[in-house]
Amino acid sequence: MFVKKLFYFFSIFLASLFYACQSKQPQEKQINSVTVTDDLGRKVKIPANPKRIMALAPSATEMLYAVADEKTIIGRTQNCDFPEKVKKKPVVNNYPMDYEQLVLLKPDLIFTVEGITPAEVAAKLERDLHIPVYYQKYEKVQDIFKGLTNIGKILGREERAKQVVDSLKNELAQIQPVKTSNAKPQVLAITWNDPIYVYGQNTLFTDKLRFLGAENAVKEVFAQSYPALTREYILKLNPDIIIGAEPEKMETTFFKQYPELKKVKAYQQKKIFKATDDLMARPSPRVVASIKELKNFIK
Amino acid sequence: MINRRILYFSFALLLLVGLITLGLKVGSFKADFYQLKAALFAYNPDDQVHFAIVQLRLPRLLLALLVGGSLAFSGYLMQAMVNNALADPFILGTASGASLGASLSISGVLATTWGSFYLPPIFALAGAFGVTLIVIALGYRKGQIIPAQMLLAGIAVGSLLTAMVSLFTFLSDSESAVRSILFWSMGDFGRANWNLLPYPTVALALALLLFLFLQKELNILLLGAERAGTLGVRVARTRWIILATVSVATGFSVALAGSVGFVGLIVPHVTRSIFGLTYKWNLFLCTLIGGGFMVGCDILSRLLYPPAGLPIGIITSFFGVPFFVYLLLKKSYKFN
């Protein structure tokens, strides 16, 4: 008798569960959607008028803040900290991806950057959570302007995007390349001491230096964007300028650990500088600010 | 038999000299043999190529030689001590202890620098010794080391520590820190310099000297503890000496170069399969072959993925394991 009753309740429970899952479907179809191609060449079906957006990368969050209506930005990752007011938005952990928090926040479109969100995560977001993921990819400074314009188009805020891009371009145009009598200054940017990792040729850093009449000391293109180098390789590069930590800190860590590297020009001529980490690392609208900062080191 | 051994030995020595010469040539600066000779015999510190050869390439090669030698040496001792073909120097937990110490320091859980002192190698050394002591304590019963129990304790503690390293790797939000920990757990000779070399050199030299006198005991130990006991070997004492030596030799190796796998397992077998199970000079030959193998692997790693090279453990496994399998199949080799 008890078993029969239990079975009865269980089937009702199952049926209602099934119905609940089913009833969700029709709602989604009512939203007007358009299909766009993102920077990775993926076809993404996105809402025609996204109202709840967020980004899964700190740089992408900065991009959204530059163009989007702030009220439509509904969350941030644990690493997003710029602009300051983003810190008030609810946090979605992006590593490991907190899918439940996304279900709770219900974004209708997610922006992210190549290399930050694995394809597997994007696939799960689109397939299981029905949240479209739009990837952006930045190799050149120009790509950031293009990225801002694209975000403007997607969000129906072309005007705002154009304003932002025009003002950034103006600012950039006013930066004069450093005039040197000799060859272009060779800059090496170090991100880690052991092993020594640096900004490779195929990073945004290389393009930023172009606007300043300087060059990335690393010419060779490695499989990794941030390759590990040996001391010998750096001796051979013999950079004019090193960007890493504060000079005093470099003296007590990097050059203490690798005294052989005191031979390079940058050390001999005391051209060792600390750049703001986020400006260096994030492909964001602050790219012009980053170039301006780099100019202080190169002049 | 003697002649063949001498032939093999000369061949190994020649190969080592060749490898070292090649190793001194590989690098970012191009160097011909003339420059190589000049750098070694008429060193001019203002010449960039000389500087790179003497200050960067030579210590790196020597570190590889010492680490390979120490690990192979320790592996040989461990296999004799626990009388098990699967033993290697890391069964004492040295590798995982060192990795944990280094990764705690790299990921910032413990300090990375103290004043101007770079701490990961120090923590690695502390981790190696600390964990070795724990494993020995767990393998110890009634005043005796029980090899089987110690082996199991080593595996258990090792797995726990590996899990902890994975945890800190996972929690680290810096991609560079993750790669740095990976280099540590797979071995890297990139931080070699002359100041560091005396430690592993002295450790290995003293260890070799010590076992010059214990050679006979070591071979008898291969017959099993009971028979060794009846043949007059003081088994307990020999085991303690082996443990102390192995922990010092591997401790310095992993602290300076991370934990390079397979060398300590494979090279002792290779040595025994070439020179016989109980040849008098096996321990020395094993050290030599281990060192040479490591130098070869380091050169290969730098040639395959210049300039910094692949983590060395990848190379040792890729090229060591097939060769090992070949030897196992080809030779009528039996461990005991």
CSV table of C-alpha atoms in Angstrom, one decimal, chain A residues 95-96 191-192 194-195 197 222-224 226-233 235-236 252-253 256-257 260 263, chain B residues 27-29 45 48 51-52 56-57 106 116 118 170 174 176-177 179-180 183 190-192 305-308:
chain,number,residue,atom,x,y,z
A,95,TYR,CA,37.4,29.8,-13.0
A,96,PRO,CA,36.0,27.4,-12.4
A,191,THR,CA,56.1,39.1,-16.5
A,192,TRP,CA,57.7,36.5,-14.4
A,194,ASP,CA,61.5,32.0,-12.7
A,195,PRO,CA,61.5,30.9,-15.5
A,197,TYR,CA,58.5,35.0,-19.1
A,222,PHE,CA,57.1,31.8,-30.4
A,223,ALA,CA,54.3,29.3,-30.0
A,224,GLN,CA,53.4,30.9,-26.7
A,226,TYR,CA,54.4,34.9,-23.4
A,227,PRO,CA,57.5,32.8,-24.0
A,228,ALA,CA,60.1,31.7,-21.5
A,229,LEU,CA,63.5,33.0,-22.3
A,230,THR,CA,67.0,32.0,-21.1
A,231,ARG,CA,69.5,34.5,-19.7
A,232,GLU,CA,71.6,33.9,-22.7
A,233,TYR,CA,68.8,34.9,-25.0
A,235,LEU,CA,71.9,38.9,-23.2
A,236,LYS,CA,71.7,38.6,-26.9
A,252,THR,CA,66.9,42.7,-5.1
A,253,THR,CA,65.0,39.9,-7.0
A,256,LYS,CA,70.1,39.2,-7.6
A,257,GLN,CA,68.9,35.9,-9.0
A,260,GLU,CA,74.7,37.8,-15.4
A,263,LYS,CA,75.4,43.3,-18.5
B,27,GLY,CA,72.5,28.5,-27.3
B,28,SER,CA,71.3,31.9,-28.6
B,29,PHE,CA,74.8,33.1,-29.4
B,45,PRO,CA,84.5,38.2,-19.5
B,48,GLN,CA,79.6,38.1,-24.9
B,51,PHE,CA,80.5,35.1,-21.0
B,52,ALA,CA,77.5,33.0,-22.2
B,56,LEU,CA,75.5,30.3,-18.4
B,57,ARG,CA,76.0,27.2,-20.5
B,106,ILE,CA,55.8,30.4,-5.9
B,116,SER,CA,66.8,39.7,-1.6
B,118,TYR,CA,64.9,33.9,-3.6
B,170,PHE,CA,44.6,25.3,-9.3
B,174,SER,CA,48.5,33.8,-12.3
B,176,SER,CA,52.8,32.4,-15.1
B,177,ALA,CA,52.8,31.0,-11.5
B,179,ARG,CA,53.7,27.4,-15.6
B,180,SER,CA,56.4,28.1,-13.0
B,183,PHE,CA,58.5,23.7,-14.5
B,190,GLY,CA,67.4,27.2,-16.2
B,191,ARG,CA,68.4,28.7,-12.9
B,192,ALA,CA,71.9,27.1,-12.8
B,305,TYR,CA,62.1,24.2,-28.1
B,306,PRO,CA,64.5,27.1,-28.0
B,307,PRO,CA,65.5,29.1,-26.1
B,308,ALA,CA,64.3,28.0,-22.7
